[in-house]
Amino acid sequence: MQRPGLRPYVAAFVGLGLLATACGGDDGGGDAGGDTATEDTIDASINSALQNQLTDTSSGTTDTTAAGPAKAEPTSMEEWEALWAEERAAIVARIKENGWGLQADGKTITGPEGFTIDLTQCAAGWSNTEGITDTEFKVGQSIAQSGTLADYGNYAKAIDALVGYYGDEGMFVESEGKTRKMNYVVKDDGYDPARTIPIVDELLDAEKSFAIWTLGTGPTMKTYDKLNERCVPNLIAMTGHPAWGDPVNHPWTSGAPVPSYTTETQLWGTFIEQRAGDYPDKIKVASLVMNNDFGKVYDAGF
């Protein structure tokens, strides 16, 4: 889900997303926007797999050997950096081996599992290098820095410190050897989708951002149509709503590398069922749900 020139930075963005969403993807409040959660938003395959696992566990036939021995987790930044470098190299090698990315005709981007973007659908004047210079690439961020959810602004502070440090270390090296720094432009939307819309417009038209990040289900719902119409990467949207897994209609948007909210709730339900024993009618569950798309998709999933 990228402009052709974005390929070298995918691994770095994934690493940032893991840090920025480490708390599990809790979006907090804000106005609702976009589609309402329905049964169609639930990942049926996840539910089926969990039910099968529940059955196998109950019968004592669970096979845990297929995954092999667990790898030791890094215990220092040096070890983490070595792991990131190893995984990034593997991603780049896989891209090159399969010939993914911008094709020779200049009109198509390809990826794994038949993923394709038709660049002829992008607006006239669209450029795959907008927001990129010889020394930097610009990423715009709309995020809450004020209001009741101002604590989310700490994500932006951490990201800014991280990309600044690694930029100074010369870590953002594209697959063809060019080194750039990331210009991280952050604007406050207060977790209000009505404020996110003009901010995204500014990041697109005034800042000429190469890629744009959003935080929250409501703010992302209100802006991801436009970002996809403009063919601008909306990478690792900081929300776990399952709508972000839509490579056909929204190929430029990808969700944060965390379980979707529906997957989370199915894990909770499976956990409860495993402990219900012979008395499932004795288990009572109450939920306090935010009245927006963030809360509704959790409720529908559970």
PDB file of C-alpha atoms in Angstrom:
ATOM      1  CA  MET A   1       0.000   0.000   0.000  1.00  0.00           C
ATOM      2  CA  GLN A   2       2.518   2.520  -1.083  1.00  0.00           C
ATOM      3  CA  ARG A   3       3.672   4.941  -3.661  1.00  0.00           C
ATOM      4  CA  PRO A   4       6.515   3.418  -5.651  1.00  0.00           C
ATOM      5  CA  GLY A   5       9.073   5.585  -3.902  1.00  0.00           C
ATOM      6  CA  LEU A   6       7.873   4.532  -0.451  1.00  0.00           C
ATOM      7  CA  ARG A   7       9.130   0.970  -0.709  1.00  0.00           C
ATOM      8  CA  PRO A   8      12.467   1.535   1.069  1.00  0.00           C
ATOM      9  CA  TYR A   9      10.766   2.967   4.162  1.00  0.00           C
ATOM     10  CA  VAL A  10       8.112   0.312   4.801  1.00  0.00           C
ATOM     11  CA  ALA A  11      10.139  -1.568   7.413  1.00  0.00           C
ATOM     12  CA  ALA A  12      10.915   1.643   9.284  1.00  0.00           C
ATOM     13  CA  PHE A  13       7.254   2.665   9.313  1.00  0.00           C
ATOM     14  CA  VAL A  14       6.196  -0.727  10.657  1.00  0.00           C
ATOM     15  CA  GLY A  15       8.681  -0.361  13.497  1.00  0.00           C
ATOM     16  CA  LEU A  16       7.301   3.074  14.331  1.00  0.00           C
ATOM     17  CA  GLY A  17       3.767   1.744  14.247  1.00  0.00           C
ATOM     18  CA  LEU A  18       4.624  -0.965  16.747  1.00  0.00           C
ATOM     19  CA  LEU A  19       5.911   1.662  19.152  1.00  0.00           C
ATOM     20  CA  ALA A  20       3.069   4.084  18.572  1.00  0.00           C
ATOM     21  CA  THR A  21       0.365   1.483  19.160  1.00  0.00           C
ATOM     22  CA  ALA A  22       1.966  -0.615  21.852  1.00  0.00           C
ATOM     23  CA  CYS A  23      -0.934  -0.026  24.254  1.00  0.00           C
ATOM     24  CA  GLY A  24      -3.214  -2.189  22.124  1.00  0.00           C
ATOM     25  CA  GLY A  25      -4.993   0.293  19.879  1.00  0.00           C
ATOM     26  CA  ASP A  26      -7.384   1.959  22.332  1.00  0.00           C
ATOM     27  CA  ASP A  27      -8.720   4.936  20.379  1.00  0.00           C
ATOM     28  CA  GLY A  28     -10.635   6.581  23.132  1.00  0.00           C
ATOM     29  CA  GLY A  29     -13.603   8.846  22.404  1.00  0.00           C
ATOM     30  CA  GLY A  30     -14.555  11.302  19.697  1.00  0.00           C
ATOM     31  CA  ASP A  31     -17.388  11.750  17.264  1.00  0.00           C
ATOM     32  CA  ALA A  32     -18.536   8.856  15.152  1.00  0.00           C
ATOM     33  CA  GLY A  33     -17.916   8.921  11.453  1.00  0.00           C
ATOM     34  CA  GLY A  34     -18.155   6.699   8.435  1.00  0.00           C
ATOM     35  CA  ASP A  35     -19.667   3.237   8.337  1.00  0.00           C
ATOM     36  CA  THR A  36     -21.359   1.665  11.325  1.00  0.00           C
ATOM     37  CA  ALA A  37     -20.126  -1.730  12.474  1.00  0.00           C
ATOM     38  CA  THR A  38     -22.214  -4.678  11.292  1.00  0.00           C
ATOM     39  CA  GLU A  39     -21.826  -8.441  11.238  1.00  0.00           C
ATOM     40  CA  ASP A  40     -20.051  -8.010   7.911  1.00  0.00           C
ATOM     41  CA  THR A  41     -17.150  -6.284   9.683  1.00  0.00           C
ATOM     42  CA  ILE A  42     -16.426  -9.344  11.811  1.00  0.00           C
ATOM     43  CA  ASP A  43     -13.603 -11.586  10.692  1.00  0.00           C
ATOM     44  CA  ALA A  44     -15.387 -14.934  10.487  1.00  0.00           C
ATOM     45  CA  SER A  45     -12.169 -16.845   9.835  1.00  0.00           C
ATOM     46  CA  ILE A  46     -10.668 -15.591  13.102  1.00  0.00           C
ATOM     47  CA  ASN A  47     -13.777 -16.666  14.985  1.00  0.00           C
ATOM     48  CA  SER A  48     -13.715 -20.102  13.342  1.00  0.00           C
ATOM     49  CA  ALA A  49     -10.045 -20.593  14.180  1.00  0.00           C
ATOM     50  CA  LEU A  50     -10.619 -19.604  17.798  1.00  0.00           C
ATOM     51  CA  GLN A  51     -13.583 -21.962  18.108  1.00  0.00           C
ATOM     52  CA  ASN A  52     -11.511 -24.811  16.658  1.00  0.00           C
ATOM     53  CA  GLN A  53      -8.739 -24.038  19.103  1.00  0.00           C
ATOM     54  CA  LEU A  54     -11.250 -23.987  21.953  1.00  0.00           C
ATOM     55  CA  THR A  55     -12.565 -27.411  20.917  1.00  0.00           C
ATOM     56  CA  ASP A  56      -9.070 -28.868  20.578  1.00  0.00           C
ATOM     57  CA  THR A  57      -8.040 -27.484  23.966  1.00  0.00           C
ATOM     58  CA  SER A  58     -11.116 -28.951  25.620  1.00  0.00           C
ATOM     59  CA  SER A  59     -10.376 -32.387  24.190  1.00  0.00           C
ATOM     60  CA  GLY A  60      -6.717 -32.239  25.066  1.00  0.00           C
ATOM     61  CA  THR A  61      -5.579 -32.615  21.463  1.00  0.00           C
ATOM     62  CA  THR A  62      -3.938 -29.250  20.910  1.00  0.00           C
ATOM     63  CA  ASP A  63      -0.730 -29.493  18.855  1.00  0.00           C
ATOM     64  CA  THR A  64       1.712 -26.752  19.801  1.00  0.00           C
ATOM     65  CA  THR A  65       4.761 -28.182  18.042  1.00  0.00           C
ATOM     66  CA  ALA A  66       4.068 -26.772  14.558  1.00  0.00           C
ATOM     67  CA  ALA A  67       5.311 -23.305  15.410  1.00  0.00           C
ATOM     68  CA  GLY A  68       8.669 -24.623  16.541  1.00  0.00           C
ATOM     69  CA  PRO A  69      10.747 -23.292  19.434  1.00  0.00           C
ATOM     70  CA  ALA A  70      10.166 -19.683  20.427  1.00  0.00           C
ATOM     71  CA  LYS A  71      12.937 -17.248  19.549  1.00  0.00           C
ATOM     72  CA  ALA A  72      14.572 -15.324  22.351  1.00  0.00           C
ATOM     73  CA  GLU A  73      13.387 -11.733  22.477  1.00  0.00           C
ATOM     74  CA  PRO A  74      16.099  -9.077  22.149  1.00  0.00           C
ATOM     75  CA  THR A  75      17.203  -7.617  25.455  1.00  0.00           C
ATOM     76  CA  SER A  76      19.027  -4.498  24.267  1.00  0.00           C
ATOM     77  CA  MET A  77      18.570  -1.758  21.679  1.00  0.00           C
ATOM     78  CA  GLU A  78      21.569  -3.110  19.800  1.00  0.00           C
ATOM     79  CA  GLU A  79      19.881  -6.501  19.511  1.00  0.00           C
ATOM     80  CA  TRP A  80      16.579  -4.900  18.452  1.00  0.00           C
ATOM     81  CA  GLU A  81      18.345  -2.846  15.785  1.00  0.00           C
ATOM     82  CA  ALA A  82      20.111  -5.933  14.480  1.00  0.00           C
ATOM     83  CA  LEU A  83      16.770  -7.743  14.274  1.00  0.00           C
ATOM     84  CA  TRP A  84      15.117  -4.809  12.460  1.00  0.00           C
ATOM     85  CA  ALA A  85      17.992  -4.698   9.977  1.00  0.00           C
ATOM     86  CA  GLU A  86      17.688  -8.442   9.363  1.00  0.00           C
ATOM     87  CA  GLU A  87      13.929  -8.264   8.853  1.00  0.00           C
ATOM     88  CA  ARG A  88      14.168  -5.177   6.634  1.00  0.00           C
ATOM     89  CA  ALA A  89      16.741  -6.894   4.428  1.00  0.00           C
ATOM     90  CA  ALA A  90      14.421  -9.884   4.124  1.00  0.00           C
ATOM     91  CA  ILE A  91      11.515  -7.619   3.089  1.00  0.00           C
ATOM     92  CA  VAL A  92      13.611  -5.814   0.475  1.00  0.00           C
ATOM     93  CA  ALA A  93      14.922  -9.134  -0.876  1.00  0.00           C
ATOM     94  CA  ARG A  94      11.384 -10.510  -1.137  1.00  0.00           C
ATOM     95  CA  ILE A  95      10.196  -7.395  -2.984  1.00  0.00           C
ATOM     96  CA  LYS A  96      13.046  -7.639  -5.476  1.00  0.00           C
ATOM     97  CA  GLU A  97      12.727 -11.397  -5.923  1.00  0.00           C
ATOM     98  CA  ASN A  98       9.036 -11.112  -6.787  1.00  0.00           C
ATOM     99  CA  GLY A  99       9.339  -7.944  -8.849  1.00  0.00           C
ATOM    100  CA  TRP A 100       6.829  -6.078  -6.668  1.00  0.00           C
ATOM    101  CA  GLY A 101       6.438  -2.327  -6.677  1.00  0.00           C
ATOM    102  CA  LEU A 102       6.191   0.022  -9.653  1.00  0.00           C
ATOM    103  CA  GLN A 103       6.047  -1.958 -12.886  1.00  0.00           C
ATOM    104  CA  ALA A 104       7.862  -1.127 -16.116  1.00  0.00           C
ATOM    105  CA  ASP A 105       4.728   0.354 -17.671  1.00  0.00           C
ATOM    106  CA  GLY A 106       4.678   3.018 -14.945  1.00  0.00           C
ATOM    107  CA  LYS A 107       0.954   2.434 -14.492  1.00  0.00           C
ATOM    108  CA  THR A 108       0.768  -0.395 -11.977  1.00  0.00           C
ATOM    109  CA  ILE A 109       2.003  -1.250  -8.502  1.00  0.00           C
ATOM    110  CA  THR A 110       2.005  -4.903  -7.480  1.00  0.00           C
ATOM    111  CA  GLY A 111       2.447  -6.714  -4.184  1.00  0.00           C
ATOM    112  CA  PRO A 112       1.911 -10.068  -2.477  1.00  0.00           C
ATOM    113  CA  GLU A 113      -1.209 -12.198  -2.898  1.00  0.00           C
ATOM    114  CA  GLY A 114      -2.176 -10.490  -6.159  1.00  0.00           C
ATOM    115  CA  PHE A 115      -2.261  -7.002  -4.634  1.00  0.00           C
ATOM    116  CA  THR A 116      -2.460  -4.399  -7.417  1.00  0.00           C
ATOM    117  CA  ILE A 117      -2.910  -0.638  -7.665  1.00  0.00           C
ATOM    118  CA  ASP A 118      -3.925   0.948 -10.957  1.00  0.00           C
ATOM    119  CA  LEU A 119      -2.073   4.272 -11.051  1.00  0.00           C
ATOM    120  CA  THR A 120      -4.104   5.446 -14.042  1.00  0.00           C
ATOM    121  CA  GLN A 121      -6.908   6.055 -11.525  1.00  0.00           C
ATOM    122  CA  CYS A 122      -4.824   8.705  -9.749  1.00  0.00           C
ATOM    123  CA  ALA A 123      -5.556  12.360 -10.472  1.00  0.00           C
ATOM    124  CA  ALA A 124      -3.762  14.227 -13.238  1.00  0.00           C
ATOM    125  CA  GLY A 125      -0.502  15.667 -11.976  1.00  0.00           C
ATOM    126  CA  TRP A 126      -0.078  13.015  -9.292  1.00  0.00           C
ATOM    127  CA  SER A 127       3.564  12.302  -8.538  1.00  0.00           C
ATOM    128  CA  ASN A 128       5.119   9.319  -6.819  1.00  0.00           C
ATOM    129  CA  THR A 129       7.885  11.529  -5.443  1.00  0.00           C
ATOM    130  CA  GLU A 130       5.845  14.394  -3.964  1.00  0.00           C
ATOM    131  CA  GLY A 131       7.145  15.117  -0.487  1.00  0.00           C
ATOM    132  CA  ILE A 132      10.559  13.603  -1.262  1.00  0.00           C
ATOM    133  CA  THR A 133      13.776  15.566  -1.822  1.00  0.00           C
ATOM    134  CA  ASP A 134      17.398  14.500  -2.020  1.00  0.00           C
ATOM    135  CA  THR A 135      17.689  14.882   1.751  1.00  0.00           C
ATOM    136  CA  GLU A 136      14.273  14.115   3.281  1.00  0.00           C
ATOM    137  CA  PHE A 137      10.818  12.579   2.967  1.00  0.00           C
ATOM    138  CA  LYS A 138       7.849  14.314   4.604  1.00  0.00           C
ATOM    139  CA  VAL A 139       5.223  12.486   6.677  1.00  0.00           C
ATOM    140  CA  GLY A 140       2.200  14.407   7.973  1.00  0.00           C
ATOM    141  CA  GLN A 141       0.450  13.410  11.192  1.00  0.00           C
ATOM    142  CA  SER A 142      -3.031  14.340  12.445  1.00  0.00           C
ATOM    143  CA  ILE A 143      -3.307  13.425  16.123  1.00  0.00           C
ATOM    144  CA  ALA A 144      -4.872  14.613  19.375  1.00  0.00           C
ATOM    145  CA  GLN A 145      -2.610  16.995  21.291  1.00  0.00           C
ATOM    146  CA  SER A 146      -5.367  18.796  23.189  1.00  0.00           C
ATOM    147  CA  GLY A 147      -8.717  17.997  24.774  1.00  0.00           C
ATOM    148  CA  THR A 148      -9.677  14.982  26.862  1.00  0.00           C
ATOM    149  CA  LEU A 149      -7.507  12.676  24.767  1.00  0.00           C
ATOM    150  CA  ALA A 150      -4.450  14.914  24.633  1.00  0.00           C
ATOM    151  CA  ASP A 151      -2.311  12.095  26.033  1.00  0.00           C
ATOM    152  CA  TYR A 152      -2.276  10.616  22.534  1.00  0.00           C
ATOM    153  CA  GLY A 153      -0.001  13.511  21.630  1.00  0.00           C
ATOM    154  CA  ASN A 154       2.735  11.655  23.500  1.00  0.00           C
ATOM    155  CA  TYR A 155       2.804   9.183  20.617  1.00  0.00           C
ATOM    156  CA  ALA A 156       3.832  12.026  18.337  1.00  0.00           C
ATOM    157  CA  LYS A 157       6.512  13.169  20.784  1.00  0.00           C
ATOM    158  CA  ALA A 158       7.958   9.658  20.946  1.00  0.00           C
ATOM    159  CA  ILE A 159       7.826   9.212  17.162  1.00  0.00           C
ATOM    160  CA  ASP A 160       9.482  12.586  16.600  1.00  0.00           C
ATOM    161  CA  ALA A 161      12.316  11.702  19.002  1.00  0.00           C
ATOM    162  CA  LEU A 162      12.725   8.261  17.440  1.00  0.00           C
ATOM    163  CA  VAL A 163      12.814   9.329  13.788  1.00  0.00           C
ATOM    164  CA  GLY A 164      15.050  12.275  14.670  1.00  0.00           C
ATOM    165  CA  TYR A 165      17.556   9.990  16.360  1.00  0.00           C
ATOM    166  CA  TYR A 166      17.587   7.393  13.592  1.00  0.00           C
ATOM    167  CA  GLY A 167      17.646  10.094  10.934  1.00  0.00           C
ATOM    168  CA  ASP A 168      20.797  11.548  12.510  1.00  0.00           C
ATOM    169  CA  GLU A 169      22.236   8.027  12.586  1.00  0.00           C
ATOM    170  CA  GLY A 170      21.644   7.685   8.837  1.00  0.00           C
ATOM    171  CA  MET A 171      19.269   4.746   9.292  1.00  0.00           C
ATOM    172  CA  PHE A 172      16.679   5.684   6.624  1.00  0.00           C
ATOM    173  CA  VAL A 173      18.440   4.165   3.645  1.00  0.00           C
ATOM    174  CA  GLU A 174      16.404   3.209   0.584  1.00  0.00           C
ATOM    175  CA  SER A 175      16.966  -0.080  -1.203  1.00  0.00           C
ATOM    176  CA  GLU A 176      19.087   1.651  -3.865  1.00  0.00           C
ATOM    177  CA  GLY A 177      21.368   3.259  -1.290  1.00  0.00           C
ATOM    178  CA  LYS A 178      20.017   6.817  -0.947  1.00  0.00           C
ATOM    179  CA  THR A 179      19.916   8.129   2.642  1.00  0.00           C
ATOM    180  CA  ARG A 180      17.294  10.653   3.764  1.00  0.00           C
ATOM    181  CA  LYS A 181      15.852  12.010   6.992  1.00  0.00           C
ATOM    182  CA  MET A 182      12.169  11.996   7.865  1.00  0.00           C
ATOM    183  CA  ASN A 183      10.451  15.384   8.149  1.00  0.00           C
ATOM    184  CA  TYR A 184       7.640  14.646  10.612  1.00  0.00           C
ATOM    185  CA  VAL A 185       4.910  17.319  10.535  1.00  0.00           C
ATOM    186  CA  VAL A 186       2.396  17.027  13.394  1.00  0.00           C
ATOM    187  CA  LYS A 187      -0.942  18.850  13.722  1.00  0.00           C
ATOM    188  CA  ASP A 188      -3.505  18.728  16.537  1.00  0.00           C
ATOM    189  CA  ASP A 189      -7.036  17.523  15.746  1.00  0.00           C
ATOM    190  CA  GLY A 190      -8.153  17.001  19.356  1.00  0.00           C
ATOM    191  CA  TYR A 191      -9.544  13.602  18.286  1.00  0.00           C
ATOM    192  CA  ASP A 192     -12.352  15.484  16.546  1.00  0.00           C
ATOM    193  CA  PRO A 193     -13.048  14.186  13.012  1.00  0.00           C
ATOM    194  CA  ALA A 194     -14.394  17.610  12.017  1.00  0.00           C
ATOM    195  CA  ARG A 195     -10.950  19.054  12.760  1.00  0.00           C
ATOM    196  CA  THR A 196      -9.110  16.154  11.116  1.00  0.00           C
ATOM    197  CA  ILE A 197     -10.645  16.895   7.694  1.00  0.00           C
ATOM    198  CA  PRO A 198      -9.080  20.378   7.175  1.00  0.00           C
ATOM    199  CA  ILE A 199      -5.814  19.197   8.736  1.00  0.00           C
ATOM    200  CA  VAL A 200      -5.534  16.379   6.197  1.00  0.00           C
ATOM    201  CA  ASP A 201      -6.337  18.904   3.450  1.00  0.00           C
ATOM    202  CA  GLU A 202      -3.494  21.095   4.720  1.00  0.00           C
ATOM    203  CA  LEU A 203      -1.082  18.166   4.916  1.00  0.00           C
ATOM    204  CA  LEU A 204      -2.018  17.273   1.340  1.00  0.00           C
ATOM    205  CA  ASP A 205      -2.160  20.658  -0.368  1.00  0.00           C
ATOM    206  CA  ALA A 206       0.057  22.986   1.659  1.00  0.00           C
ATOM    207  CA  GLU A 207       2.616  20.635   3.175  1.00  0.00           C
ATOM    208  CA  LYS A 208       2.718  18.315   0.127  1.00  0.00           C
ATOM    209  CA  SER A 209       3.245  15.322   2.410  1.00  0.00           C
ATOM    210  CA  PHE A 210       4.578  12.121   0.925  1.00  0.00           C
ATOM    211  CA  ALA A 211       2.513  10.039   3.378  1.00  0.00           C
ATOM    212  CA  ILE A 212      -0.085  10.890   6.041  1.00  0.00           C
ATOM    213  CA  TRP A 213      -0.804   9.218   9.358  1.00  0.00           C
ATOM    214  CA  THR A 214      -4.062   9.532  11.287  1.00  0.00           C
ATOM    215  CA  LEU A 215      -5.040   8.473  14.789  1.00  0.00           C
ATOM    216  CA  GLY A 216      -8.463   7.218  15.803  1.00  0.00           C
ATOM    217  CA  THR A 217     -11.332   5.393  14.151  1.00  0.00           C
ATOM    218  CA  GLY A 218     -13.544   8.462  13.653  1.00  0.00           C
ATOM    219  CA  PRO A 219     -10.804  10.747  12.269  1.00  0.00           C
ATOM    220  CA  THR A 220      -9.558   8.016   9.926  1.00  0.00           C
ATOM    221  CA  MET A 221     -13.082   7.140   8.744  1.00  0.00           C
ATOM    222  CA  LYS A 222     -13.647  10.768   7.761  1.00  0.00           C
ATOM    223  CA  THR A 223     -10.448  11.114   5.744  1.00  0.00           C
ATOM    224  CA  TYR A 224      -9.380   7.776   4.279  1.00  0.00           C
ATOM    225  CA  ASP A 225     -11.661   8.088   1.234  1.00  0.00           C
ATOM    226  CA  LYS A 226      -9.939  11.326   0.225  1.00  0.00           C
ATOM    227  CA  LEU A 227      -6.448   9.972   0.883  1.00  0.00           C
ATOM    228  CA  ASN A 228      -7.157   6.964  -1.311  1.00  0.00           C
ATOM    229  CA  GLU A 229      -8.679   9.133  -4.041  1.00  0.00           C
ATOM    230  CA  ARG A 230      -5.517  11.262  -3.954  1.00  0.00           C
ATOM    231  CA  CYS A 231      -3.276   8.151  -4.026  1.00  0.00           C
ATOM    232  CA  VAL A 232      -1.383   9.216  -0.909  1.00  0.00           C
ATOM    233  CA  PRO A 233      -0.172   6.506   1.513  1.00  0.00           C
ATOM    234  CA  ASN A 234      -2.234   6.464   4.703  1.00  0.00           C
ATOM    235  CA  LEU A 235       0.164   4.056   6.374  1.00  0.00           C
ATOM    236  CA  ILE A 236      -0.378   2.370   9.720  1.00  0.00           C
ATOM    237  CA  ALA A 237      -3.462   4.364  10.698  1.00  0.00           C
ATOM    238  CA  MET A 238      -3.310   4.352  14.483  1.00  0.00           C
ATOM    239  CA  THR A 239      -6.542   2.442  15.036  1.00  0.00           C
ATOM    240  CA  GLY A 240      -7.474  -1.237  15.014  1.00  0.00           C
ATOM    241  CA  HIS A 241     -10.809  -0.948  13.207  1.00  0.00           C
ATOM    242  CA  PRO A 242     -11.160  -3.835  10.693  1.00  0.00           C
ATOM    243  CA  ALA A 243     -12.177  -1.419   7.911  1.00  0.00           C
ATOM    244  CA  TRP A 244      -8.499  -0.703   7.230  1.00  0.00           C
ATOM    245  CA  GLY A 245      -8.040  -4.149   5.682  1.00  0.00           C
ATOM    246  CA  ASP A 246      -9.603  -3.198   2.326  1.00  0.00           C
ATOM    247  CA  PRO A 247      -6.996  -3.564  -0.452  1.00  0.00           C
ATOM    248  CA  VAL A 248      -9.618  -3.382  -3.213  1.00  0.00           C
ATOM    249  CA  ASN A 249     -11.405  -0.130  -2.343  1.00  0.00           C
ATOM    250  CA  HIS A 250      -8.781   1.520  -0.128  1.00  0.00           C
ATOM    251  CA  PRO A 251      -5.393   0.188  -1.250  1.00  0.00           C
ATOM    252  CA  TRP A 252      -3.496   3.229   0.086  1.00  0.00           C
ATOM    253  CA  THR A 253      -4.608   2.691   3.714  1.00  0.00           C
ATOM    254  CA  SER A 254      -3.164   0.097   6.071  1.00  0.00           C
ATOM    255  CA  GLY A 255      -3.974  -0.377   9.737  1.00  0.00           C
ATOM    256  CA  ALA A 256      -1.671  -0.436  12.708  1.00  0.00           C
ATOM    257  CA  PRO A 257       0.257  -3.697  13.243  1.00  0.00           C
ATOM    258  CA  VAL A 258      -2.000  -4.769  16.109  1.00  0.00           C
ATOM    259  CA  PRO A 259      -4.950  -7.196  16.189  1.00  0.00           C
ATOM    260  CA  SER A 260      -8.167  -5.640  14.917  1.00  0.00           C
ATOM    261  CA  TYR A 261     -10.740  -4.721  17.540  1.00  0.00           C
ATOM    262  CA  THR A 262     -12.932  -7.624  16.418  1.00  0.00           C
ATOM    263  CA  THR A 263     -10.060 -10.056  16.815  1.00  0.00           C
ATOM    264  CA  GLU A 264      -9.443  -8.705  20.318  1.00  0.00           C
ATOM    265  CA  THR A 265     -13.061  -9.217  21.344  1.00  0.00           C
ATOM    266  CA  GLN A 266     -13.139 -12.736  19.933  1.00  0.00           C
ATOM    267  CA  LEU A 267     -10.056 -13.527  22.005  1.00  0.00           C
ATOM    268  CA  TRP A 268     -11.872 -12.215  25.084  1.00  0.00           C
ATOM    269  CA  GLY A 269     -14.948 -14.293  24.274  1.00  0.00           C
ATOM    270  CA  THR A 270     -12.857 -17.424  23.759  1.00  0.00           C
ATOM    271  CA  PHE A 271     -11.079 -16.788  27.071  1.00  0.00           C
ATOM    272  CA  ILE A 272     -14.448 -16.581  28.840  1.00  0.00           C
ATOM    273  CA  GLU A 273     -15.799 -19.701  27.103  1.00  0.00           C
ATOM    274  CA  GLN A 274     -12.724 -21.692  28.114  1.00  0.00           C
ATOM    275  CA  ARG A 275     -13.505 -20.897  31.751  1.00  0.00           C
ATOM    276  CA  ALA A 276     -17.269 -21.233  31.626  1.00  0.00           C
ATOM    277  CA  GLY A 277     -17.100 -25.009  32.099  1.00  0.00           C
ATOM    278  CA  ASP A 278     -20.498 -26.620  32.423  1.00  0.00           C
ATOM    279  CA  TYR A 279     -22.162 -23.410  33.605  1.00  0.00           C
ATOM    280  CA  PRO A 280     -22.191 -20.961  30.674  1.00  0.00           C
ATOM    281  CA  ASP A 281     -25.607 -19.647  31.778  1.00  0.00           C
ATOM    282  CA  LYS A 282     -24.033 -18.497  35.045  1.00  0.00           C
ATOM    283  CA  ILE A 283     -21.566 -16.179  33.313  1.00  0.00           C
ATOM    284  CA  LYS A 284     -22.771 -12.573  33.029  1.00  0.00           C
ATOM    285  CA  VAL A 285     -20.785 -10.047  31.000  1.00  0.00           C
ATOM    286  CA  ALA A 286     -21.383  -6.298  31.045  1.00  0.00           C
ATOM    287  CA  SER A 287     -19.852  -3.821  28.623  1.00  0.00           C
ATOM    288  CA  LEU A 288     -19.444  -0.056  28.752  1.00  0.00           C
ATOM    289  CA  VAL A 289     -19.164   0.996  25.105  1.00  0.00           C
ATOM    290  CA  MET A 290     -18.371   4.358  23.529  1.00  0.00           C
ATOM    291  CA  ASN A 291     -21.144   5.545  21.231  1.00  0.00           C
ATOM    292  CA  ASN A 292     -19.025   5.809  18.094  1.00  0.00           C
ATOM    293  CA  ASP A 293     -17.553   3.492  15.468  1.00  0.00           C
ATOM    294  CA  PHE A 294     -14.699   2.640  17.797  1.00  0.00           C
ATOM    295  CA  GLY A 295     -17.051   1.373  20.501  1.00  0.00           C
ATOM    296  CA  LYS A 296     -19.638  -0.134  18.170  1.00  0.00           C
ATOM    297  CA  VAL A 297     -17.183  -2.409  16.376  1.00  0.00           C
ATOM    298  CA  TYR A 298     -15.949  -3.748  19.735  1.00  0.00           C
ATOM    299  CA  ASP A 299     -19.563  -4.427  20.731  1.00  0.00           C
ATOM    300  CA  ALA A 300     -20.368  -6.119  17.397  1.00  0.00           C
ATOM    301  CA  GLY A 301     -17.217  -8.229  17.606  1.00  0.00           C
ATOM    302  CA  PHE A 302     -17.945  -9.431  21.092  1.00  0.00           C
TER     303      PHE A 302
END
